[in-house]
Amino acid sequence: MMAGRGGSAVAGGPALHIPVLGRPAVDFLNVHDGGIYIDGTFGAGGYTRAILAAADCEVIAIDRDQSAVSRGADLVEEAKGRLTLTEDRFSNLDAIAREAGYDLVDGVVLDLGVSSMQLDTAGRGFSFRLDGPLDMRMSGEGATAADIVNCAGERDLADIIFAFGEERHSRAVARAILKARANAPIETTRALADIVASVVRSRPGDIHPATRTFQALRIFVNDELGELVKALQAAERVLKDGGRLVVVSFHSLEDRIVKSFLADRGQSRGGSRHAPEIKRPPATFRALTKRPFAADDDEIVRNPRARSAKLRAAERIEAPARAGVPPDLFPHVPSLADALKGR
Ligand SMILES: C[S@@+](CC[C@H](N)C(=O)[O-])C[C@H]1O[C@@H](n2cnc3c(N)ncnc32)[C@H](O)[C@@H]1O
């Protein structure tokens, strides 16, 4: 699905999702007249709206969630041709820009994770606080969280929950899931949350015991970390010299990927004091944030979701984008196909 293109001002309007770190994200993008920007995570359009308001520029916005794209139709209309909104995955962002007529762009921004609309709609199955079908698919396509929970073998389940949820009790959770599903399939968020809570204890004030298991399944179902790695590489290919990359992440797994990508791309030399120097291709990015930029207290009070947000930004340097597939960051996590086989 795709809409819009052309030129002028955009009026404000209510957004269901309160943008996190929206102001610094747009500042780091260095938005200017005539610029072309990719918002890879349109959501409720908070970032896109701010970019369009900052200068007479164009935005190519992407979201894999069909409902986000439909909800954005009004903004496309308001933007009078300055906004193209596409239902797709952000790992394809360079191809999407080419399709919109641009080989190179001035900025790419990614505000990772799920939107409040996704989280707060029981029927999407993302939340352990709301009872709904155990779905968790952002795009509504492919295997659901229920498919994984009811098909995957105990070891695969434990590996997924450990790697993507950093859940210390992953083996106990996997065991409890297998025990429960031997009686009846696990089909709802409430059923899964109760199973996890039966083996993961929490003290008052702790996060909900199912938080980490739900995070793990959501990341796995949507291949969120694979998408992120591919999007960073696509951004490297599509950003012009001096173009900006801005990524807002919400947990350490995402932030670690962004941090190591920028560290790698910022180096033209390798080796260490103890090893011979390795000649590497020239650096492609210059980091603009030595440490991740975080929300201030005011924003956290207004929007508690901002508490865990970390923003990293970098500027593209003129040098060929690097080829090659990054090493498998999570070698113990099964592929989706293997998990569904129930090995
Ligand atoms: C945190 S919200 C973005 C909110 C947005 N910045 C705003 O101000 O309204 C993340 C959005 O990114 C989308 N998303 C997540 N992963 C994606 C991917 N790989 N490709 C495209 N969209 C994705 C989600 O569907 C969700 O709508």
Coordinates of C-alpha atoms and ligand atoms in Angstrom, one line a residue:
M1 CA 0.0 0.0 0.0
M2 CA 1.4 3.4 -0.9
A3 CA 0.1 7.0 -0.9
G4 CA 1.0 10.6 -1.8
R5 CA 4.0 12.9 -3.0
G6 CA 4.5 16.6 -3.9
G7 CA 4.8 20.0 -1.7
S8 CA 3.7 22.3 1.5
A9 CA 2.7 22.8 5.2
V10 CA 1.2 20.3 7.6
A11 CA -1.3 21.0 10.4
G12 CA -1.0 19.4 13.8
G13 CA -3.4 16.8 15.1
P14 CA -3.9 14.3 17.9
A15 CA -1.7 11.2 17.9
L16 CA -2.7 8.1 20.0
H17 CA 0.9 7.1 20.5
I18 CA 3.0 9.8 22.3
P19 CA 6.3 10.0 20.5
V20 CA 9.3 9.2 22.6
L21 CA 12.4 11.5 22.2
G22 CA 10.6 13.1 19.2
R23 CA 12.3 16.5 19.5
P24 CA 15.9 15.2 19.8
A25 CA 15.3 12.6 17.0
V26 CA 14.3 15.4 14.6
D27 CA 17.1 17.7 15.8
F28 CA 19.7 14.9 15.2
L29 CA 18.2 14.3 11.7
N30 CA 19.2 17.9 10.9
V31 CA 16.0 18.4 8.8
H32 CA 16.3 21.1 6.1
D33 CA 14.4 22.5 3.2
G34 CA 14.5 20.2 0.2
G35 CA 15.7 17.2 2.2
I36 CA 14.3 13.7 1.8
Y37 CA 13.8 11.7 5.0
I38 CA 12.8 8.1 5.7
D39 CA 10.7 7.4 8.8
G40 CA 11.0 3.6 9.0
T41 CA 8.5 3.3 11.9
F42 CA 5.5 5.5 11.1
G43 CA 3.3 4.3 14.0
A44 CA 0.9 7.2 14.8
G45 CA 3.0 9.5 12.6
G46 CA 4.5 11.6 15.5
Y47 CA 8.0 11.7 14.1
T48 CA 6.8 12.2 10.5
R49 CA 4.6 15.0 11.5
A50 CA 7.5 16.7 13.3
I51 CA 9.9 16.2 10.4
L52 CA 7.3 17.7 7.9
A53 CA 6.8 20.7 10.3
A54 CA 10.5 21.3 10.7
A55 CA 11.2 22.2 7.0
D56 CA 9.9 22.2 3.5
C57 CA 11.1 18.6 3.0
E58 CA 9.7 15.2 2.0
V59 CA 9.1 12.1 4.1
I60 CA 9.0 8.5 2.9
A61 CA 7.3 6.7 5.8
I62 CA 7.1 3.0 6.3
D63 CA 5.2 0.7 8.7
R64 CA 4.6 -3.0 8.5
D65 CA 1.3 -2.6 10.3
Q66 CA -1.6 -2.2 7.9
S67 CA -3.7 -0.4 10.5
A68 CA -0.9 2.2 11.1
V69 CA -0.8 2.9 7.3
S70 CA -4.6 3.2 7.1
R71 CA -4.7 5.6 10.1
G72 CA -2.0 7.7 8.3
A73 CA -4.1 8.4 5.3
D74 CA -5.3 11.8 6.7
L75 CA -1.7 12.9 7.3
V76 CA -0.8 11.9 3.8
E77 CA -3.7 14.1 2.6
E78 CA -2.7 17.0 4.8
A79 CA 1.0 16.8 3.7
K80 CA -0.1 17.7 0.1
G81 CA 2.3 15.4 -1.7
R82 CA 5.2 15.7 0.8
L83 CA 4.5 12.3 2.4
T84 CA 4.7 8.9 0.9
L85 CA 3.4 6.2 3.3
T86 CA 4.1 2.5 2.5
E87 CA 3.1 -0.7 4.2
D88 CA 6.3 -2.7 4.2
R89 CA 9.2 -3.7 6.4
F90 CA 12.0 -1.2 7.2
S91 CA 14.6 -3.7 6.1
N92 CA 13.5 -2.8 2.6
L93 CA 14.0 1.0 3.2
D94 CA 16.5 1.5 0.4
A95 CA 14.4 -0.3 -2.2
I96 CA 11.3 1.7 -1.0
A97 CA 13.2 5.0 -1.4
R98 CA 14.2 4.0 -4.9
E99 CA 10.6 3.1 -5.8
A100 CA 9.7 6.6 -4.6
G101 CA 12.3 8.0 -7.0
Y102 CA 15.3 8.5 -4.7
D103 CA 18.6 6.7 -4.8
L104 CA 20.0 8.7 -1.9
V105 CA 18.3 10.4 1.1
D106 CA 19.2 12.9 3.8
G107 CA 18.1 11.0 6.8
V108 CA 16.8 7.8 8.2
V109 CA 15.0 7.5 11.5
L110 CA 13.9 4.3 13.3
D111 CA 11.8 4.4 16.5
L112 CA 11.9 0.7 17.4
G113 CA 9.4 -1.7 19.0
V114 CA 5.6 -1.5 19.2
S115 CA 3.3 1.5 19.4
S116 CA 0.8 2.2 22.2
M117 CA -2.0 1.4 19.7
Q118 CA -0.6 -2.1 19.2
L119 CA 0.1 -2.7 22.8
D120 CA -3.2 -1.4 24.0
T121 CA -5.4 -3.3 21.6
A122 CA -6.3 -6.6 23.3
G123 CA -7.0 -8.3 19.9
R124 CA -3.4 -7.8 18.8
G125 CA -2.2 -10.1 21.5
F126 CA 0.9 -8.1 22.6
S127 CA 0.0 -7.4 26.2
F128 CA 0.0 -9.6 29.2
R129 CA -2.2 -7.1 30.9
L130 CA -5.1 -7.5 28.5
D131 CA -6.7 -10.7 27.5
G132 CA -6.7 -11.5 23.8
P133 CA -5.6 -14.0 21.2
L134 CA -1.9 -14.8 21.5
D135 CA -1.0 -13.2 18.2
M136 CA 1.8 -10.5 18.5
R137 CA 2.3 -10.1 14.7
M138 CA 2.9 -6.5 13.7
S139 CA 2.0 -7.2 10.1
G140 CA -0.7 -9.7 10.7
E141 CA 1.2 -12.2 8.5
G142 CA 3.1 -15.4 9.2
A143 CA 3.2 -17.5 12.4
T144 CA 1.6 -16.1 15.6
A145 CA 3.0 -16.3 19.1
A146 CA 0.4 -19.1 19.7
D147 CA 1.9 -21.1 16.9
I148 CA 5.4 -20.8 18.5
V149 CA 4.2 -21.6 22.0
N150 CA 2.1 -24.6 20.9
C151 CA 4.6 -26.1 18.4
A152 CA 8.2 -25.3 19.4
G153 CA 10.2 -28.0 21.3
E154 CA 11.1 -27.3 24.9
R155 CA 14.7 -26.5 24.2
D156 CA 13.9 -24.2 21.3
L157 CA 11.4 -22.4 23.5
A158 CA 13.8 -22.0 26.3
D159 CA 16.5 -20.7 23.9
I160 CA 14.1 -18.1 22.4
I161 CA 13.0 -16.9 25.9
F162 CA 16.5 -16.7 27.2
A163 CA 18.1 -15.0 24.2
F164 CA 15.3 -12.4 23.4
G165 CA 13.8 -12.0 26.9
E166 CA 17.0 -12.4 28.9
E167 CA 14.8 -14.5 31.2
R168 CA 16.9 -16.4 33.8
H169 CA 14.1 -18.8 34.3
S170 CA 13.7 -19.6 30.6
R171 CA 14.0 -23.4 31.1
A172 CA 11.3 -23.4 33.9
V173 CA 9.0 -21.3 31.7
A174 CA 9.5 -23.6 28.7
R175 CA 8.8 -26.7 30.9
A176 CA 5.6 -25.1 32.3
I177 CA 4.5 -24.2 28.7
L178 CA 4.9 -27.8 27.6
K179 CA 3.1 -29.1 30.6
A180 CA 0.2 -26.8 30.1
R181 CA -0.2 -27.4 26.4
A182 CA -0.3 -31.1 26.9
N183 CA -3.8 -30.5 28.4
A184 CA -5.0 -27.9 25.9
P185 CA -3.4 -25.4 23.4
I186 CA -2.4 -22.1 24.9
E187 CA -4.4 -19.6 22.9
T188 CA -4.7 -16.4 24.9
T189 CA -2.4 -13.8 26.4
R190 CA -3.9 -14.4 29.8
A191 CA -3.3 -18.1 29.7
L192 CA 0.3 -17.6 28.8
A193 CA 0.8 -14.9 31.4
D194 CA -0.6 -17.2 34.1
I195 CA 1.6 -20.1 33.1
V196 CA 4.7 -17.9 33.3
A197 CA 3.6 -16.3 36.6
S198 CA 3.3 -19.8 38.0
V199 CA 7.1 -20.4 37.7
V200 CA 8.6 -16.9 37.7
R201 CA 8.1 -15.2 41.1
S202 CA 8.1 -11.4 41.4
R203 CA 8.3 -9.1 44.4
P204 CA 6.1 -6.1 44.8
G205 CA 7.4 -3.3 42.6
D206 CA 9.1 -5.7 40.2
I207 CA 8.1 -5.9 36.6
H208 CA 5.3 -8.3 35.7
P209 CA 6.7 -11.9 35.7
A210 CA 5.6 -12.4 32.1
T211 CA 7.3 -9.2 30.8
R212 CA 10.5 -11.0 29.6
T213 CA 8.7 -14.0 28.0
F214 CA 6.3 -11.7 26.1
Q215 CA 9.2 -9.5 24.9
A216 CA 11.0 -12.6 23.7
L217 CA 8.1 -14.0 21.7
R218 CA 7.3 -10.6 20.2
I219 CA 10.9 -10.2 19.0
F220 CA 10.9 -13.7 17.6
V221 CA 7.6 -13.6 15.9
N222 CA 8.4 -10.3 14.1
D223 CA 12.2 -11.1 13.6
E224 CA 12.7 -7.7 15.1
L225 CA 16.5 -8.0 15.6
G226 CA 17.1 -9.4 12.1
E227 CA 15.0 -6.5 10.7
L228 CA 17.1 -4.0 12.6
V229 CA 20.4 -5.4 11.4
K230 CA 19.1 -5.3 7.8
A231 CA 17.7 -1.8 8.2
L232 CA 21.1 -0.5 9.4
Q233 CA 22.8 -1.9 6.4
A234 CA 20.1 -0.5 4.1
A235 CA 20.5 2.9 5.7
E236 CA 24.2 2.7 5.1
R237 CA 23.4 2.1 1.4
V238 CA 20.8 4.9 1.0
L239 CA 22.2 7.8 3.0
K240 CA 24.1 10.5 1.1
D241 CA 27.4 11.9 2.4
G242 CA 26.4 14.0 5.5
G243 CA 23.1 12.2 5.8
R244 CA 21.9 11.3 9.3
L245 CA 20.9 8.0 10.9
V246 CA 18.9 8.2 14.1
V247 CA 17.8 5.1 16.1
V248 CA 15.7 5.0 19.2
S249 CA 15.7 1.7 21.0
F250 CA 13.9 0.4 24.0
H251 CA 15.9 -2.6 25.3
S252 CA 19.5 -3.6 25.6
L253 CA 19.4 -6.2 22.7
E254 CA 18.4 -3.5 20.2
D255 CA 20.8 -0.9 21.6
R256 CA 23.7 -3.4 21.6
I257 CA 23.1 -4.0 17.8
V258 CA 23.0 -0.3 17.0
K259 CA 26.0 0.5 19.2
S260 CA 28.2 -2.3 17.7
F261 CA 27.1 -1.5 14.1
L262 CA 28.1 2.2 14.6
A263 CA 31.4 1.2 16.3
D264 CA 32.2 -1.2 13.5
R265 CA 31.3 1.3 10.7
G266 CA 33.2 4.1 12.5
Q267 CA 36.5 2.3 12.3
S268 CA 38.9 2.1 9.4
R269 CA 41.4 0.1 11.4
G270 CA 41.3 -3.1 13.3
G271 CA 43.5 -5.2 15.6
S272 CA 44.6 -4.2 19.1
R273 CA 47.7 -3.5 21.2
H274 CA 48.4 -7.3 21.2
A275 CA 47.4 -8.1 17.6
P276 CA 48.7 -6.9 14.3
E277 CA 46.7 -4.0 12.8
I278 CA 44.2 -5.2 10.2
K279 CA 43.5 -2.9 7.3
R280 CA 39.7 -2.4 6.9
P281 CA 37.6 -0.5 4.5
P282 CA 37.1 3.2 5.2
A283 CA 34.7 4.3 7.9
T284 CA 31.1 4.9 6.7
F285 CA 29.7 6.7 9.8
R286 CA 30.8 9.2 12.3
A287 CA 29.0 8.8 15.6
L288 CA 27.2 12.0 16.9
T289 CA 26.3 10.4 20.3
K290 CA 29.2 9.0 22.2
R291 CA 26.8 7.8 24.8
P292 CA 23.1 7.1 24.1
F293 CA 20.9 10.1 24.5
A294 CA 18.1 9.5 27.0
A295 CA 14.8 11.2 27.9
D296 CA 14.8 13.8 30.7
D297 CA 12.7 13.7 33.8
D298 CA 10.0 15.9 32.4
E299 CA 9.5 13.6 29.4
I300 CA 9.5 10.5 31.6
V301 CA 6.8 12.0 33.9
R302 CA 4.7 12.8 30.9
N303 CA 5.4 9.5 29.1
P304 CA 6.7 6.6 31.3
R305 CA 7.4 4.6 28.1
A306 CA 10.3 7.1 27.6
R307 CA 12.1 5.7 30.6
S308 CA 14.0 2.9 28.8
A309 CA 14.5 4.8 25.5
K310 CA 18.0 5.3 24.1
L311 CA 18.8 7.4 21.1
R312 CA 21.9 6.9 19.0
A313 CA 22.8 9.1 16.0
A314 CA 25.5 9.1 13.3
E315 CA 26.4 11.0 10.2
R316 CA 27.2 9.2 7.0
I317 CA 30.7 9.7 5.6
E318 CA 31.4 9.4 2.0
A319 CA 32.8 5.8 1.5
P320 CA 31.3 2.8 -0.2
A321 CA 28.7 0.9 2.0
R322 CA 30.2 -2.2 3.3
A323 CA 29.0 -5.6 2.0
G324 CA 28.8 -8.8 3.8
V325 CA 26.5 -10.5 6.3
P326 CA 27.1 -9.7 10.0
P327 CA 27.9 -12.7 12.2
D328 CA 24.9 -14.5 13.6
L329 CA 24.4 -12.6 16.9
F330 CA 22.1 -15.3 18.4
P331 CA 23.5 -18.6 17.2
H332 CA 21.4 -20.7 19.7
V333 CA 18.1 -19.2 18.6
P334 CA 16.2 -21.5 16.2
S335 CA 14.9 -20.3 12.9
L336 CA 11.2 -19.7 12.7
A337 CA 10.8 -22.8 10.5
D338 CA 12.8 -25.0 12.9
A339 CA 10.7 -23.7 15.9
L340 CA 7.5 -24.5 14.1
K341 CA 8.7 -28.1 13.4
G342 CA 8.7 -28.8 17.1
R343 CA 12.0 -30.5 17.0
Ligands
LIG1 C1 7.3 2.8 18.5 S1 6.2 2.8 17.2 C2 6.7 4.3 16.3 C3 6.0 5.5 16.7 C4 6.2 6.7 15.9 N1 7.6 7.2 15.9 C5 5.3 7.8 16.3 O1 5.8 8.9 16.7 O2 4.1 7.7 16.3 C6 6.9 1.6 16.2 C7 6.2 1.3 14.9 O3 7.1 0.7 14.0 C8 6.5 -0.4 13.3 N2 7.5 -1.4 13.0 C9 8.2 -2.1 13.9 N3 9.1 -2.9 13.2 C10 8.9 -2.6 11.9 C11 9.6 -3.1 10.7 N4 10.5 -4.0 10.8 N5 9.2 -2.6 9.6 C12 8.3 -1.6 9.5 N6 7.6 -1.1 10.6 C13 8.0 -1.6 11.8 C14 5.4 -0.9 14.3 O4 4.4 -1.5 13.5 C15 5.0 0.4 15.0 O5 3.9 1.0 14.3

